[in-house]
Each structure stands twice: as C-alpha cells, then as structure tokens.
JSON list of C-alpha atoms in Angstrom, two decimals:
[
{"chain": "A", "resi": 30, "resn": "TYR", "atom": "CA", "xyz": [-6.89, 6.39, -0.16]},
{"chain": "A", "resi": 31, "resn": "TYR", "atom": "CA", "xyz": [-7.11, 5.61, 3.86]},
{"chain": "A", "resi": 32, "resn": "GLY", "atom": "CA", "xyz": [-9.42, 6.30, 6.98]},
{"chain": "A", "resi": 33, "resn": "LEU", "atom": "CA", "xyz": [-7.95, 6.58, 10.38]},
{"chain": "A", "resi": 34, "resn": "SER", "atom": "CA", "xyz": [-9.68, 6.80, 13.86]},
{"chain": "A", "resi": 35, "resn": "THR", "atom": "CA", "xyz": [-10.41, 5.22, 17.05]},
{"chain": "A", "resi": 36, "resn": "ARG", "atom": "CA", "xyz": [-13.51, 2.76, 17.39]},
{"chain": "A", "resi": 37, "resn": "GLY", "atom": "CA", "xyz": [-14.84, 2.12, 21.14]},
{"chain": "A", "resi": 38, "resn": "SER", "atom": "CA", "xyz": [-12.27, 2.49, 23.55]},
{"chain": "A", "resi": 39, "resn": "SER", "atom": "CA", "xyz": [-9.82, 0.33, 23.21]},
{"chain": "A", "resi": 40, "resn": "ALA", "atom": "CA", "xyz": [-8.97, 0.44, 19.14]},
{"chain": "A", "resi": 41, "resn": "PHE", "atom": "CA", "xyz": [-7.61, 1.40, 15.75]},
{"chain": "A", "resi": 42, "resn": "ARG", "atom": "CA", "xyz": [-9.45, 1.48, 12.43]},
{"chain": "A", "resi": 43, "resn": "ILE", "atom": "CA", "xyz": [-8.51, 1.62, 9.20]},
{"chain": "A", "resi": 44, "resn": "ARG", "atom": "CA", "xyz": [-10.43, 1.92, 6.72]},
{"chain": "A", "resi": 45, "resn": "ILE", "atom": "CA", "xyz": [-8.76, 1.39, 2.73]},
{"chain": "A", "resi": 46, "resn": "MET", "atom": "CA", "xyz": [-11.26, 3.10, -0.54]},
{"chain": "A", "resi": 47, "resn": "THR", "atom": "CA", "xyz": [-10.28, 3.42, -4.38]},
{"chain": "A", "resi": 48, "resn": "ASN", "atom": "CA", "xyz": [-11.01, 7.35, -3.55]},
{"chain": "A", "resi": 49, "resn": "SER", "atom": "CA", "xyz": [-11.83, 9.84, -1.46]},
{"chain": "A", "resi": 50, "resn": "GLU", "atom": "CA", "xyz": [-15.53, 10.00, -1.85]},
{"chain": "A", "resi": 51, "resn": "ALA", "atom": "CA", "xyz": [-15.49, 6.46, -0.28]},
{"chain": "A", "resi": 52, "resn": "LYS", "atom": "CA", "xyz": [-18.99, 6.02, 1.72]},
{"chain": "A", "resi": 53, "resn": "SER", "atom": "CA", "xyz": [-18.96, 6.24, 5.87]},
{"chain": "A", "resi": 54, "resn": "ILE", "atom": "CA", "xyz": [-19.84, 2.80, 7.31]},
{"chain": "A", "resi": 55, "resn": "GLU", "atom": "CA", "xyz": [-20.35, 4.01, 10.97]},
{"chain": "A", "resi": 56, "resn": "ASN", "atom": "CA", "xyz": [-23.54, 2.67, 10.22]},
{"chain": "A", "resi": 57, "resn": "ASN", "atom": "CA", "xyz": [-22.66, -1.08, 10.03]},
{"chain": "A", "resi": 58, "resn": "PRO", "atom": "CA", "xyz": [-23.82, -2.97, 13.48]},
{"chain": "A", "resi": 59, "resn": "MET", "atom": "CA", "xyz": [-20.91, -5.51, 12.50]},
{"chain": "A", "resi": 60, "resn": "ILE", "atom": "CA", "xyz": [-18.79, -2.21, 14.18]},
{"chain": "A", "resi": 61, "resn": "ALA", "atom": "CA", "xyz": [-20.80, 0.20, 15.68]},
{"chain": "A", "resi": 62, "resn": "PRO", "atom": "CA", "xyz": [-19.52, 0.23, 19.64]},
{"chain": "A", "resi": 63, "resn": "THR", "atom": "CA", "xyz": [-21.23, 0.68, 22.37]},
{"chain": "A", "resi": 64, "resn": "GLU", "atom": "CA", "xyz": [-19.31, 2.60, 23.93]},
{"chain": "A", "resi": 65, "resn": "LYS", "atom": "CA", "xyz": [-17.84, 6.37, 23.28]},
{"chain": "A", "resi": 66, "resn": "ASP", "atom": "CA", "xyz": [-14.57, 5.86, 20.54]},
{"chain": "A", "resi": 67, "resn": "ALA", "atom": "CA", "xyz": [-11.58, 7.38, 22.27]},
{"chain": "A", "resi": 68, "resn": "GLN", "atom": "CA", "xyz": [-10.44, 10.91, 21.21]},
{"chain": "A", "resi": 69, "resn": "PHE", "atom": "CA", "xyz": [-7.24, 11.42, 18.75]},
{"chain": "A", "resi": 70, "resn": "ILE", "atom": "CA", "xyz": [-5.28, 14.30, 17.12]},
{"chain": "A", "resi": 71, "resn": "ASN", "atom": "CA", "xyz": [-3.68, 14.21, 13.81]},
{"chain": "A", "resi": 72, "resn": "GLU", "atom": "CA", "xyz": [-0.77, 14.08, 13.73]},
{"chain": "A", "resi": 73, "resn": "THR", "atom": "CA", "xyz": [3.23, 13.36, 12.19]},
{"chain": "A", "resi": 74, "resn": "CYS", "atom": "CA", "xyz": [5.92, 11.65, 13.44]},
{"chain": "A", "resi": 75, "resn": "GLU", "atom": "CA", "xyz": [9.20, 9.56, 12.63]},
{"chain": "A", "resi": 76, "resn": "TYR", "atom": "CA", "xyz": [6.20, 7.15, 10.89]},
{"chain": "A", "resi": 77, "resn": "GLY", "atom": "CA", "xyz": [4.23, 9.53, 8.79]},
{"chain": "A", "resi": 78, "resn": "ASP", "atom": "CA", "xyz": [1.16, 10.64, 8.85]},
{"chain": "A", "resi": 79, "resn": "GLY", "atom": "CA", "xyz": [-1.30, 9.17, 11.42]},
{"chain": "A", "resi": 80, "resn": "ILE", "atom": "CA", "xyz": [-3.54, 9.51, 14.33]},
{"chain": "A", "resi": 81, "resn": "TRP", "atom": "CA", "xyz": [-2.32, 9.76, 18.35]},
{"chain": "A", "resi": 82, "resn": "SER", "atom": "CA", "xyz": [-4.48, 8.69, 20.79]},
{"chain": "A", "resi": 83, "resn": "GLN", "atom": "CA", "xyz": [-3.47, 9.50, 24.37]},
{"chain": "A", "resi": 84, "resn": "GLY", "atom": "CA", "xyz": [-3.68, 6.23, 26.64]},
{"chain": "A", "resi": 85, "resn": "LEU", "atom": "CA", "xyz": [-4.47, 3.78, 23.57]},
{"chain": "A", "resi": 86, "resn": "GLY", "atom": "CA", "xyz": [-1.88, 4.85, 20.90]},
{"chain": "A", "resi": 87, "resn": "GLY", "atom": "CA", "xyz": [-1.37, 5.37, 17.47]},
{"chain": "A", "resi": 88, "resn": "ILE", "atom": "CA", "xyz": [-1.42, 4.49, 14.17]},
{"chain": "A", "resi": 89, "resn": "PHE", "atom": "CA", "xyz": [0.77, 6.20, 11.41]},
{"chain": "A", "resi": 90, "resn": "VAL", "atom": "CA", "xyz": [1.12, 5.71, 7.73]},
{"chain": "A", "resi": 91, "resn": "ASN", "atom": "CA", "xyz": [3.78, 6.23, 5.30]},
{"chain": "A", "resi": 92, "resn": "ASP", "atom": "CA", "xyz": [5.29, 3.32, 3.02]},
{"chain": "A", "resi": 93, "resn": "VAL", "atom": "CA", "xyz": [3.76, 0.92, 5.26]},
{"chain": "A", "resi": 94, "resn": "LEU", "atom": "CA", "xyz": [1.73, 1.14, 8.40]},
{"chain": "A", "resi": 95, "resn": "SER", "atom": "CA", "xyz": [3.07, 1.79, 11.80]},
{"chain": "A", "resi": 96, "resn": "VAL", "atom": "CA", "xyz": [1.05, 0.84, 15.21]},
{"chain": "A", "resi": 97, "resn": "LEU", "atom": "CA", "xyz": [2.72, 2.33, 18.46]},
{"chain": "A", "resi": 98, "resn": "ASP", "atom": "CA", "xyz": [2.18, 1.92, 22.05]},
{"chain": "A", "resi": 99, "resn": "ALA", "atom": "CA", "xyz": [0.66, 4.81, 24.44]},
{"chain": "A", "resi": 100, "resn": "LYS", "atom": "CA", "xyz": [4.41, 5.13, 25.07]},
{"chain": "A", "resi": 101, "resn": "LYS", "atom": "CA", "xyz": [5.23, 5.56, 21.65]},
{"chain": "A", "resi": 102, "resn": "ASN", "atom": "CA", "xyz": [6.93, 2.00, 21.20]},
{"chain": "A", "resi": 103, "resn": "LEU", "atom": "CA", "xyz": [6.84, 0.28, 17.97]},
{"chain": "A", "resi": 104, "resn": "LEU", "atom": "CA", "xyz": [4.30, -2.41, 18.23]},
{"chain": "A", "resi": 105, "resn": "THR", "atom": "CA", "xyz": [3.98, -4.02, 14.67]},
{"chain": "A", "resi": 106, "resn": "GLN", "atom": "CA", "xyz": [4.63, -2.42, 11.73]},
{"chain": "A", "resi": 107, "resn": "THR", "atom": "CA", "xyz": [3.41, -3.95, 7.95]},
{"chain": "A", "resi": 108, "resn": "LEU", "atom": "CA", "xyz": [5.66, -4.64, 5.13]},
{"chain": "A", "resi": 109, "resn": "LYS", "atom": "CA", "xyz": [7.08, -2.99, 2.71]},
{"chain": "A", "resi": 110, "resn": "ASN", "atom": "CA", "xyz": [5.30, -4.13, -0.94]},
{"chain": "A", "resi": 111, "resn": "ASP", "atom": "CA", "xyz": [7.88, -2.74, -3.05]},
{"chain": "A", "resi": 112, "resn": "ALA", "atom": "CA", "xyz": [6.91, -3.20, -6.42]},
{"chain": "A", "resi": 113, "resn": "CYS", "atom": "CA", "xyz": [10.35, -2.95, -7.73]},
{"chain": "A", "resi": 114, "resn": "ASP", "atom": "CA", "xyz": [10.98, -5.71, -5.73]},
{"chain": "A", "resi": 115, "resn": "TYR", "atom": "CA", "xyz": [11.49, -8.38, -8.92]},
{"chain": "A", "resi": 116, "resn": "ALA", "atom": "CA", "xyz": [12.10, -12.86, -8.97]},
{"chain": "A", "resi": 117, "resn": "VAL", "atom": "CA", "xyz": [15.09, -13.50, -11.17]},
{"chain": "A", "resi": 118, "resn": "GLY", "atom": "CA", "xyz": [14.38, -16.18, -13.67]},
{"chain": "A", "resi": 119, "resn": "GLN", "atom": "CA", "xyz": [10.73, -15.67, -13.81]},
{"chain": "A", "resi": 120, "resn": "ASP", "atom": "CA", "xyz": [8.00, -15.15, -16.56]},
{"chain": "A", "resi": 121, "resn": "ALA", "atom": "CA", "xyz": [4.38, -14.98, -16.91]},
{"chain": "A", "resi": 122, "resn": "SER", "atom": "CA", "xyz": [2.64, -16.63, -18.96]},
{"chain": "A", "resi": 123, "resn": "TYR", "atom": "CA", "xyz": [-0.15, -14.44, -20.05]},
{"chain": "A", "resi": 124, "resn": "CYS", "atom": "CA", "xyz": [0.38, -10.08, -20.05]},
{"chain": "A", "resi": 125, "resn": "ASP", "atom": "CA", "xyz": [-2.44, -7.88, -20.87]},
{"chain": "A", "resi": 126, "resn": "ARG", "atom": "CA", "xyz": [-0.34, -5.04, -21.26]},
{"chain": "A", "resi": 127, "resn": "SER", "atom": "CA", "xyz": [-0.71, -1.57, -20.14]},
{"chain": "A", "resi": 128, "resn": "GLN", "atom": "CA", "xyz": [1.43, -0.24, -22.44]},
{"chain": "A", "resi": 129, "resn": "GLY", "atom": "CA", "xyz": [2.73, -0.82, -25.99]},
{"chain": "A", "resi": 130, "resn": "PRO", "atom": "CA", "xyz": [6.64, -2.62, -25.07]},
{"chain": "A", "resi": 131, "resn": "LEU", "atom": "CA", "xyz": [9.20, -0.65, -24.28]},
{"chain": "A", "resi": 132, "resn": "THR", "atom": "CA", "xyz": [13.15, -0.45, -24.60]},
{"chain": "A", "resi": 133, "resn": "VAL", "atom": "CA", "xyz": [15.18, 0.38, -21.36]},
{"chain": "A", "resi": 134, "resn": "SER", "atom": "CA", "xyz": [18.17, 0.54, -19.97]},
{"chain": "A", "resi": 135, "resn": "SER", "atom": "CA", "xyz": [17.70, -1.28, -17.13]},
{"chain": "A", "resi": 136, "resn": "ILE", "atom": "CA", "xyz": [15.14, -3.51, -14.59]},
{"chain": "A", "resi": 137, "resn": "THR", "atom": "CA", "xyz": [14.50, -0.48, -12.92]},
{"chain": "A", "resi": 138, "resn": "ASP", "atom": "CA", "xyz": [13.49, 1.90, -15.83]},
{"chain": "A", "resi": 139, "resn": "CYS", "atom": "CA", "xyz": [11.00, -0.72, -16.37]},
{"chain": "A", "resi": 140, "resn": "CYS", "atom": "CA", "xyz": [9.97, -0.55, -13.23]},
{"chain": "A", "resi": 141, "resn": "ALA", "atom": "CA", "xyz": [9.97, 2.24, -13.11]},
{"chain": "A", "resi": 142, "resn": "ALA", "atom": "CA", "xyz": [7.28, 2.56, -16.64]},
{"chain": "A", "resi": 143, "resn": "CYS", "atom": "CA", "xyz": [4.56, 0.70, -14.05]},
{"chain": "A", "resi": 144, "resn": "ASP", "atom": "CA", "xyz": [2.62, 3.89, -13.98]},
{"chain": "A", "resi": 145, "resn": "ASP", "atom": "CA", "xyz": [-1.13, 3.05, -12.59]},
{"chain": "A", "resi": 146, "resn": "ASP", "atom": "CA", "xyz": [-2.88, 0.74, -14.58]},
{"chain": "A", "resi": 147, "resn": "CYS", "atom": "CA", "xyz": [0.23, -1.78, -14.59]},
{"chain": "A", "resi": 148, "resn": "GLN", "atom": "CA", "xyz": [-0.11, -4.05, -11.85]},
{"chain": "A", "resi": 149, "resn": "ALA", "atom": "CA", "xyz": [3.21, -6.20, -12.64]},
{"chain": "A", "resi": 150, "resn": "TRP", "atom": "CA", "xyz": [5.76, -5.84, -15.23]},
{"chain": "A", "resi": 151, "resn": "ILE", "atom": "CA", "xyz": [8.44, -8.22, -17.48]},
{"chain": "A", "resi": 152, "resn": "PHE", "atom": "CA", "xyz": [11.88, -7.25, -18.13]},
{"chain": "A", "resi": 153, "resn": "GLY", "atom": "CA", "xyz": [13.40, -8.94, -20.90]},
{"chain": "A", "resi": 154, "resn": "THR", "atom": "CA", "xyz": [17.71, -9.77, -19.92]},
{"chain": "A", "resi": 155, "resn": "THR", "atom": "CA", "xyz": [18.59, -11.31, -23.84]},
{"chain": "A", "resi": 156, "resn": "ASP", "atom": "CA", "xyz": [21.21, -8.47, -25.23]},
{"chain": "A", "resi": 157, "resn": "ASN", "atom": "CA", "xyz": [20.24, -6.42, -27.66]},
{"chain": "A", "resi": 158, "resn": "LEU", "atom": "CA", "xyz": [17.13, -7.30, -27.22]},
{"chain": "A", "resi": 159, "resn": "GLU", "atom": "CA", "xyz": [14.45, -5.02, -28.28]},
{"chain": "A", "resi": 160, "resn": "PRO", "atom": "CA", "xyz": [11.86, -4.58, -26.56]},
{"chain": "A", "resi": 161, "resn": "ASN", "atom": "CA", "xyz": [12.81, -5.87, -23.19]},
{"chain": "A", "resi": 162, "resn": "CYS", "atom": "CA", "xyz": [10.38, -3.78, -21.07]},
{"chain": "A", "resi": 163, "resn": "TRP", "atom": "CA", "xyz": [6.38, -5.40, -20.65]},
{"chain": "A", "resi": 164, "resn": "THR", "atom": "CA", "xyz": [4.11, -3.45, -18.77]},
{"chain": "A", "resi": 165, "resn": "CYS", "atom": "CA", "xyz": [0.70, -5.58, -17.52]},
{"chain": "A", "resi": 166, "resn": "SER", "atom": "CA", "xyz": [-2.17, -4.91, -16.37]},
{"chain": "A", "resi": 167, "resn": "SER", "atom": "CA", "xyz": [-2.79, -8.27, -15.77]},
{"chain": "A", "resi": 168, "resn": "ILE", "atom": "CA", "xyz": [-0.62, -11.05, -15.72]},
{"chain": "A", "resi": 169, "resn": "SER", "atom": "CA", "xyz": [-1.33, -15.08, -15.01]},
{"chain": "A", "resi": 170, "resn": "GLY", "atom": "CA", "xyz": [0.75, -17.98, -15.30]},
{"chain": "A", "resi": 171, "resn": "GLY", "atom": "CA", "xyz": [4.44, -17.95, -13.74]},
{"chain": "A", "resi": 172, "resn": "GLU", "atom": "CA", "xyz": [7.04, -19.55, -15.17]},
{"chain": "A", "resi": 173, "resn": "ALA", "atom": "CA", "xyz": [10.76, -20.18, -14.21]}
]
C-alpha cells in the first residue's frame, strides 16, 4: 500500500505502508513543514494512478513510480522490480521453502508459483529433474 500527498508548498510525499490501516505520521517534527501543503487532485493517466498539483507536477504509480513536472513531462521513473527476472547459473545455499517442491514445465511457471509468502524461487534445469521448482520465503548464500 502507498499513500501520496504533497508536503509543504513544493514537495511530494510518498508513504509505503504494510497495510491500508497504517497510522498517520503527520505530527512528526521531522516532516511537519511550517507552510501550508500544496493542493492536489487524484488523477489517472498513462503513468498510472496518482496525484497532480497545479504548478508543482505529479507522482503516479503503476508497476513503477513516475514523477512528472508542472508541464506533465516525465522527470524520473523507478526501475520495474520484476520478480521474474532471473540470473542463469545462480543458486542459493539455503532456502526456507514457502511451499513444497513443485514440478513445472518452464522457468516462467516456476516464477508464477511464487505467491505472497514467497520472496525468491529456484528453478532446476537438469533434464527430467522432478521436482524442478522451489519457492522460498527467504534465501541465503548465493552460489555460481
């Protein structure tokens, strides 16, 4: 979950929360500006859902976080965090399994098996290896 707002007259604030019921941190002196917050509206555009503040710009979220200037030009964007990116020839020395070992038909199917409890996955490529996919709630120790 995330929360988007303006902070003061010239800044955006992004809060990343573990759930939609996260408590407010408005009164923290580290982030409480003395000037009034800029007005904003909720908006949806090609960059996703976000907020727009006339004269300031906007921040939008879909698969990435995008920051736009006051003329709606893209200023910067985070990199997409794709859990299905993988490094060939890498392995982990320890894996806390999030579910039992699986037999799947492809590396894409192994990635798709990585559910909410899964932080990483390991796909075995040896022919006729069963099982060939391990989903992990945590891993440690990389090996090449």
